[in-house]
Coordinates of N, CA, C and O in Angstrom, one line a residue:
X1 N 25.6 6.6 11.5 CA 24.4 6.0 11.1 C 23.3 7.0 10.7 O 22.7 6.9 9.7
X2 N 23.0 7.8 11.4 CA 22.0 9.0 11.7 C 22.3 9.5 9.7 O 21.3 9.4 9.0
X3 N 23.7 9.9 9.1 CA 23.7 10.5 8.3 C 23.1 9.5 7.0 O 22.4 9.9 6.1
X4 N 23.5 8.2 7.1 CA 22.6 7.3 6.1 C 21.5 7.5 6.0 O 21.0 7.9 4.9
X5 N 20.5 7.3 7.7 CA 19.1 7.2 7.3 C 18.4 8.7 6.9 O 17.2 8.9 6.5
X6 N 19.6 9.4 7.0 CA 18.7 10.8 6.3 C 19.3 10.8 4.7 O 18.8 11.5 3.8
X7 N 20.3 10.1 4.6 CA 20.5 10.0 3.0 C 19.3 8.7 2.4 O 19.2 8.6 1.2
X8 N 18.7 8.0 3.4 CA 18.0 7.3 2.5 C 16.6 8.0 2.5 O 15.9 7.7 1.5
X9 N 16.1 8.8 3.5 CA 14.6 9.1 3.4 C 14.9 10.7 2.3 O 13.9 11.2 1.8
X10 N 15.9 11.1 2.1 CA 16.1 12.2 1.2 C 15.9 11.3 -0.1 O 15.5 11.8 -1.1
X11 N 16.4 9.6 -0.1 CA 16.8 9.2 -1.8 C 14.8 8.9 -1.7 O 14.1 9.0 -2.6
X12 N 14.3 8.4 -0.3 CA 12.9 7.9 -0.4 C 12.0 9.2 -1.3 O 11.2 9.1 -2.3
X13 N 12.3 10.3 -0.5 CA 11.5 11.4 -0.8 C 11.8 11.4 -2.3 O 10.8 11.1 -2.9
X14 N 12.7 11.7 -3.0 CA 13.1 12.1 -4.2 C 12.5 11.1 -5.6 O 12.5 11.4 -6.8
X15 N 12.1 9.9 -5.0 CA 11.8 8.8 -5.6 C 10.0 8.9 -5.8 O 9.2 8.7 -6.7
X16 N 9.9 9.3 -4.8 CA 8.2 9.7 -4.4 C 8.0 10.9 -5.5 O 6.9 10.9 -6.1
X17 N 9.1 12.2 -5.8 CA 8.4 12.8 -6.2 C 8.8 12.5 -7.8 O 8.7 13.3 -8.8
X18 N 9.0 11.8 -7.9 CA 9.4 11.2 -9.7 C 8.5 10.7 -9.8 O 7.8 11.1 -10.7
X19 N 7.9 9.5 -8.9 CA 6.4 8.7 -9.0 C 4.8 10.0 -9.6 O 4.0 10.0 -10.5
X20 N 5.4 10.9 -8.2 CA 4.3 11.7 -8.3 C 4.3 12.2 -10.0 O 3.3 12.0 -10.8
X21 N 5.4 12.8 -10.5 CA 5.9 13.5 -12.0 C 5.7 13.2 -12.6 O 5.1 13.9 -13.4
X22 N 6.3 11.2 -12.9 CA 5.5 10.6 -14.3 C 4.0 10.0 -13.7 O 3.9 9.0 -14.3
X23 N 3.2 10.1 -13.1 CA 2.4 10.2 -12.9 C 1.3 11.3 -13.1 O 0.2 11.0 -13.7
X24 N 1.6 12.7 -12.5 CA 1.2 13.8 -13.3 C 1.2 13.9 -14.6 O 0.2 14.3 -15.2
X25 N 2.6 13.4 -15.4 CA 2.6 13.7 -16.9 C 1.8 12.6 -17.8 O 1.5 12.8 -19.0
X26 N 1.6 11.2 -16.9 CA 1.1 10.6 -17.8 C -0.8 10.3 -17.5 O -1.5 9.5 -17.9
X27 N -1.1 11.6 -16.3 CA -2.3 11.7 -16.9 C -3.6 12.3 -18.2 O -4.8 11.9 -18.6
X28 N -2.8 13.2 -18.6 CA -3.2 13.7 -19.6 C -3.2 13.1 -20.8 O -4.0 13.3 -21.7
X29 N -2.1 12.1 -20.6 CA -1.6 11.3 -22.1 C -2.2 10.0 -22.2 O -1.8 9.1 -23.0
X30 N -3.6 9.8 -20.9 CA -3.6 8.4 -21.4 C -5.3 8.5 -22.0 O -6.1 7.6 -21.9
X31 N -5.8 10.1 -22.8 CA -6.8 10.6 -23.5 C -6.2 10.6 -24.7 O -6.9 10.4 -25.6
X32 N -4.8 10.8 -25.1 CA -4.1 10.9 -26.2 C -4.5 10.1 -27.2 O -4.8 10.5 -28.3
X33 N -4.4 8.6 -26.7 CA -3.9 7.3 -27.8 C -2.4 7.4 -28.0 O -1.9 6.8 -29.0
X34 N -1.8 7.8 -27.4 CA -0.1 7.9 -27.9 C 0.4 7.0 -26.6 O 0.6 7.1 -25.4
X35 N 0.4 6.2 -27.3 CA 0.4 4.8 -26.3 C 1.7 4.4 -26.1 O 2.0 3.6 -25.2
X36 N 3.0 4.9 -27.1 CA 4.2 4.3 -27.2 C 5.1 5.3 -26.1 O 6.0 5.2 -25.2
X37 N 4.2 6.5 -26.7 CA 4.6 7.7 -25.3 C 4.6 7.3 -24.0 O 5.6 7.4 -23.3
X38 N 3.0 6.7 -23.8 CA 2.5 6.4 -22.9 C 3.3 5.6 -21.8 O 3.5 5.9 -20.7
X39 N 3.8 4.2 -22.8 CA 4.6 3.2 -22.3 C 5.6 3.4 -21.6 O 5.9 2.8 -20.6
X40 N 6.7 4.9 -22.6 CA 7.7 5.3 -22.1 C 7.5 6.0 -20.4 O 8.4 6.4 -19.8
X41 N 7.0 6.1 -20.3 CA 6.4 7.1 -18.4 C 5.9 5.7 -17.8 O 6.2 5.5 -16.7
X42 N 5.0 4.6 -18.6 CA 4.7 4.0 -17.3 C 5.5 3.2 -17.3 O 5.0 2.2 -16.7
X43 N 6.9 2.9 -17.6 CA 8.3 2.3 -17.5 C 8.8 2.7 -16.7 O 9.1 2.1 -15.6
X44 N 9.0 3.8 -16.9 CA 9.7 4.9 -15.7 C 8.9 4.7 -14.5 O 9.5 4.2 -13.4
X45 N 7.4 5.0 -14.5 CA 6.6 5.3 -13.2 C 6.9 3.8 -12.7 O 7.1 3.7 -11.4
X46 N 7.0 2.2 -13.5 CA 7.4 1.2 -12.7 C 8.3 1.1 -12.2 O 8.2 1.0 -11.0
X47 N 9.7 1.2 -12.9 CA 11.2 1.4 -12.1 C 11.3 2.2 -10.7 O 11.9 1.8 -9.7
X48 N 10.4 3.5 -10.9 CA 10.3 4.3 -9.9 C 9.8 3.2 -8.4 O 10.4 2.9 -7.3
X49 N 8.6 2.9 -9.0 CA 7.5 2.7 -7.7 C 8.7 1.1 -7.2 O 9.2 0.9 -6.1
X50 N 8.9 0.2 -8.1 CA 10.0 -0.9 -7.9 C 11.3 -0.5 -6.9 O 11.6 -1.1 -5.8
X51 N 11.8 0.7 -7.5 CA 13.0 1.0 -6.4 C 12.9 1.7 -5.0 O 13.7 1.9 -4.1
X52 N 11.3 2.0 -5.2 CA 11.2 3.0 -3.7 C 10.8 2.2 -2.9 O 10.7 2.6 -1.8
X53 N 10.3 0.5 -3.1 CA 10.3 -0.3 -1.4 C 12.0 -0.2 -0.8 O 12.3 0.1 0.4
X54 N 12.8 -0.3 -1.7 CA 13.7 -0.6 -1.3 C 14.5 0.5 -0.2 O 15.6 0.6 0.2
X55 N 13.7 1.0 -0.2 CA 14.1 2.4 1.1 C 13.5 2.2 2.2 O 13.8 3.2 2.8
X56 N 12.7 1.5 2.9 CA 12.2 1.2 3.9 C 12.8 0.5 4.7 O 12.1 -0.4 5.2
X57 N 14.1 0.6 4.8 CA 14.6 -0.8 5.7 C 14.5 -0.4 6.8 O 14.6 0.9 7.1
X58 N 14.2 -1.7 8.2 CA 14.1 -1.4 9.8 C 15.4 0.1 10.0 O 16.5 0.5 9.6
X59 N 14.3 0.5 10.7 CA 15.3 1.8 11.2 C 15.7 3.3 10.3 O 16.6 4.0 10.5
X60 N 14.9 3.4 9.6 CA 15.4 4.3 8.6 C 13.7 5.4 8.5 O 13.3 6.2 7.7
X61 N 13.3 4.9 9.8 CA 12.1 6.1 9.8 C 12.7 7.4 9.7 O 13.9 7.8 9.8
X62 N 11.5 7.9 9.4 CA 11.2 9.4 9.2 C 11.1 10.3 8.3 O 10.9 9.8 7.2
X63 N 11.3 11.7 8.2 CA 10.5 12.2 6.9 C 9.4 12.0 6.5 O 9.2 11.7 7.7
X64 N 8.5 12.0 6.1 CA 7.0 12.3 5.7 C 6.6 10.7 6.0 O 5.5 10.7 6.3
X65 N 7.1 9.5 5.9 CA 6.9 8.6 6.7 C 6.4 8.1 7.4 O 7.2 7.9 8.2
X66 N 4.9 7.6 7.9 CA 4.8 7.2 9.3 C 5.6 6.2 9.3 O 6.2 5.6 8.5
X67 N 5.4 6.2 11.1 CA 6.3 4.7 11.6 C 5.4 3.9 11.3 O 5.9 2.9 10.8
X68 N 4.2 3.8 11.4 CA 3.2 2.7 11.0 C 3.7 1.9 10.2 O 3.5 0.8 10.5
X69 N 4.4 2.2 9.1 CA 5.0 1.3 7.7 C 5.3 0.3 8.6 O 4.7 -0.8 8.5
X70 N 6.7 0.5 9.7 CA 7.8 -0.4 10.0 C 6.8 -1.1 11.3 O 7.2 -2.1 11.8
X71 N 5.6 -0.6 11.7 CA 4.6 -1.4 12.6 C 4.0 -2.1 12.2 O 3.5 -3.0 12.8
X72 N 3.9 -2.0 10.7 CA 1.9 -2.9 10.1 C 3.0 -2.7 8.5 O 2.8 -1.9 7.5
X73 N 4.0 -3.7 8.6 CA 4.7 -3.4 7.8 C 3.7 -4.6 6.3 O 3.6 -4.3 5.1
X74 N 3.1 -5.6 6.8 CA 2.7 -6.6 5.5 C 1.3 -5.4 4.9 O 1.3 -5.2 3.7
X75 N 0.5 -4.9 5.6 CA -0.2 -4.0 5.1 C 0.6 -2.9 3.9 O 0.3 -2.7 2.8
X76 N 1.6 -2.3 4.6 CA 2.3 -1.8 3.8 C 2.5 -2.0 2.7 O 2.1 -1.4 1.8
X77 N 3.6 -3.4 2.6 CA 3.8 -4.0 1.4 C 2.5 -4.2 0.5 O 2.5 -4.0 -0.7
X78 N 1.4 -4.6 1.3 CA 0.0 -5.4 0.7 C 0.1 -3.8 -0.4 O 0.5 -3.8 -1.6
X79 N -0.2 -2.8 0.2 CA -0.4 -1.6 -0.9 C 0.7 -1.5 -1.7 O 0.4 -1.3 -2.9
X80 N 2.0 -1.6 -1.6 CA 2.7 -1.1 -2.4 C 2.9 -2.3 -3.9 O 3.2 -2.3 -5.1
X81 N 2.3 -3.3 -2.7 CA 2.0 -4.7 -4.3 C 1.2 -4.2 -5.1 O 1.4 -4.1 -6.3
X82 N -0.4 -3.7 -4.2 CA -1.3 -3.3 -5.2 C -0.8 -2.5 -6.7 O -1.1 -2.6 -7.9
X83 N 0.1 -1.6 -6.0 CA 0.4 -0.1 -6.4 C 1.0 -0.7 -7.8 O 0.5 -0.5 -8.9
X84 N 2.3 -1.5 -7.7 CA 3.0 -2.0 -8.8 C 1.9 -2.9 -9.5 O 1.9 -2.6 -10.7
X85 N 0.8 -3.8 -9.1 CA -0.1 -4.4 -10.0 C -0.5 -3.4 -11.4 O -0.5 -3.4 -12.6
X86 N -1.1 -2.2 -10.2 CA -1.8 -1.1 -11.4 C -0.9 -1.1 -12.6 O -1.1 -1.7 -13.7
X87 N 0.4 -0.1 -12.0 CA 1.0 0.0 -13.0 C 1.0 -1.0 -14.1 O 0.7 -0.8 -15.3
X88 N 1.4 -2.4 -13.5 CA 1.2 -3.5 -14.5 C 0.4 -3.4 -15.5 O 0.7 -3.1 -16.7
X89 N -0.7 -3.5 -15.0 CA -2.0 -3.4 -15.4 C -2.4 -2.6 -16.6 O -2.9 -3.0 -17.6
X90 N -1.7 -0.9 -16.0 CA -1.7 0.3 -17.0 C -0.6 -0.1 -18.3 O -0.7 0.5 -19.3
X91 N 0.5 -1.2 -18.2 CA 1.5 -1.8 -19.3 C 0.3 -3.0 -20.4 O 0.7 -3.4 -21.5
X92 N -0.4 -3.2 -20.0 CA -1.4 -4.3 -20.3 C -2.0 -3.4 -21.4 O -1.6 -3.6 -22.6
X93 N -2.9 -2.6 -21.0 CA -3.7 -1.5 -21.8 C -3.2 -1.0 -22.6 O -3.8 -0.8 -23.7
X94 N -1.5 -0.7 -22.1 CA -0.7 0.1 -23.9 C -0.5 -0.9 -24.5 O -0.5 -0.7 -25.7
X95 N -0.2 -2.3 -24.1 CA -0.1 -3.4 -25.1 C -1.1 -3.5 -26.2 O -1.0 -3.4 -27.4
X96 N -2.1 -3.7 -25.4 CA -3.5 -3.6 -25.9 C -4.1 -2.6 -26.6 O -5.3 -2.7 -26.9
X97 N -3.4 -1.3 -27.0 CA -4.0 -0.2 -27.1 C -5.3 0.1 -26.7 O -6.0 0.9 -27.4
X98 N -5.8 -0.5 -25.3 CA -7.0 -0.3 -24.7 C -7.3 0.6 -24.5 O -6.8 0.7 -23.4
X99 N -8.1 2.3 -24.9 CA -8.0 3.2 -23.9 C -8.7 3.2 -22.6 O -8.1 3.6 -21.6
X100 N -10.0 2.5 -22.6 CA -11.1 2.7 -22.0 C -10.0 1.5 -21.0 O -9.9 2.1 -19.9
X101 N -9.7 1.0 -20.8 CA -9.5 0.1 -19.2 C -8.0 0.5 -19.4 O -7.5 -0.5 -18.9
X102 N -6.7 1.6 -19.9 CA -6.0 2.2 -19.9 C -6.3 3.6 -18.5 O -5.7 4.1 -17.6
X103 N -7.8 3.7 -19.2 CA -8.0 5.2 -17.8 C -8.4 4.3 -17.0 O -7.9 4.6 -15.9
X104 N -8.9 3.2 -17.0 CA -9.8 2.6 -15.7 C -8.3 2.0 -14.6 O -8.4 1.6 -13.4
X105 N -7.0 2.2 -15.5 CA -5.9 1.3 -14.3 C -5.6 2.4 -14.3 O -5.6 2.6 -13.1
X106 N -5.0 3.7 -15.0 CA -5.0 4.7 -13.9 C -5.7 5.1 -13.2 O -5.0 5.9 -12.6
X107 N -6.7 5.1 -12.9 CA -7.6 5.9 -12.0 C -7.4 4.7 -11.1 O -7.7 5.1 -9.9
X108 N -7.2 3.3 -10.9 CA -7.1 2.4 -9.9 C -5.4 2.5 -9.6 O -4.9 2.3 -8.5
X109 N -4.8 2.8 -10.3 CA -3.3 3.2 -9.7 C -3.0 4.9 -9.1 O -1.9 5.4 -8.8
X110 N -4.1 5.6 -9.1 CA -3.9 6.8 -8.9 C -4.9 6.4 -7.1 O -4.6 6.9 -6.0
X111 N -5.7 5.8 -7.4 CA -6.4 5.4 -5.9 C -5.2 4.7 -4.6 O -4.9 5.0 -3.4
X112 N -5.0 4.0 -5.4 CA -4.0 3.0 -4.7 C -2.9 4.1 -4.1 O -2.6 4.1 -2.9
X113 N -2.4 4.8 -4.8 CA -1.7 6.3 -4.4 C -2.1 6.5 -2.8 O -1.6 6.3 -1.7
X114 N -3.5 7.3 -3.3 CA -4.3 7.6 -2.7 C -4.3 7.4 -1.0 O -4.0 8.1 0.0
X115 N -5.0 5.7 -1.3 CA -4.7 4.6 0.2 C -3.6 4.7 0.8 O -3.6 5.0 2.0
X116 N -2.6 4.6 0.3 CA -1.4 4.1 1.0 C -1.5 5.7 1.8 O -1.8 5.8 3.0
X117 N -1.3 6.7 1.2 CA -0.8 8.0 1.8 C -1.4 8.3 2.6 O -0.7 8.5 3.5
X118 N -2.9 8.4 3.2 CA -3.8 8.1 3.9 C -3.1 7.4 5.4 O -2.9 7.7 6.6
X119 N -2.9 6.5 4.7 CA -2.6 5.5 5.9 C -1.1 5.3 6.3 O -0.7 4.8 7.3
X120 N -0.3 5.7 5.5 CA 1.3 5.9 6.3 C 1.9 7.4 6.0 O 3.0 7.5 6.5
X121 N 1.6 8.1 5.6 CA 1.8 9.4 5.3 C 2.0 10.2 6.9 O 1.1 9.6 7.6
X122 N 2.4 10.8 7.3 CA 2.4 12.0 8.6 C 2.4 13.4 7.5 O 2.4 14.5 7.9

């Protein structure tokens, strides 16, 4: 069992740092107007942030993790909904070719980041 939950906090970790990646790469690009670009990363950055609840199952603490998650686990989720909203949100904007509330949902999906790590992060 022991060997799973370090193959899942190794798949959690690796998922985190793809979030962080298209995340870094699609801050610069959302000054661009290349919106189709844009789309393609915040597709990715959704799949990403979508498949990484799915690693928190009871028992599989640890790793950069707090246990808090699996304590105050609906707060948890409450952020990680936020988190997927933004992204939404930032899919909205490229529909829209909005820039101006394009930066305003990244900068509310880069906060949301922010929160959550704060508060379950070790």
């Amino acid at each position: 069992a022991d060997k799973s939950v370090e193959e899942i906090v190794k798949k959690r970790m690796a998922i985190m740092s793809k979030i962080k990646a298209y995340s870094s790469k699609m801050y610069p690009m959302t000054m661009t107007g290349e919106f189709d670009e844009i789309k393609i990363v915040n597709e990715d950055l959704l799949h990403a942030a979508l498949e990484f609840k799915e690693f928190f199952h009871e028992g599989t603490q640890g790793g950069k993790a707090s246990d808090l998650i699996w304590e105050d686990r609906e707060t948890f989720d409450l952020y990680h909904d936020n988190f997927i909203k933004s992204i939404q949100d930032i899919a909205i904007s490229i529909e829209n070719e909005d820039s101006v509330s394009l930066m305003e949902n990244f900068n509310i999906m880069a906060s949301n980041c922010g929160t959550c790590h704060k508060k379950f992060r070790n």
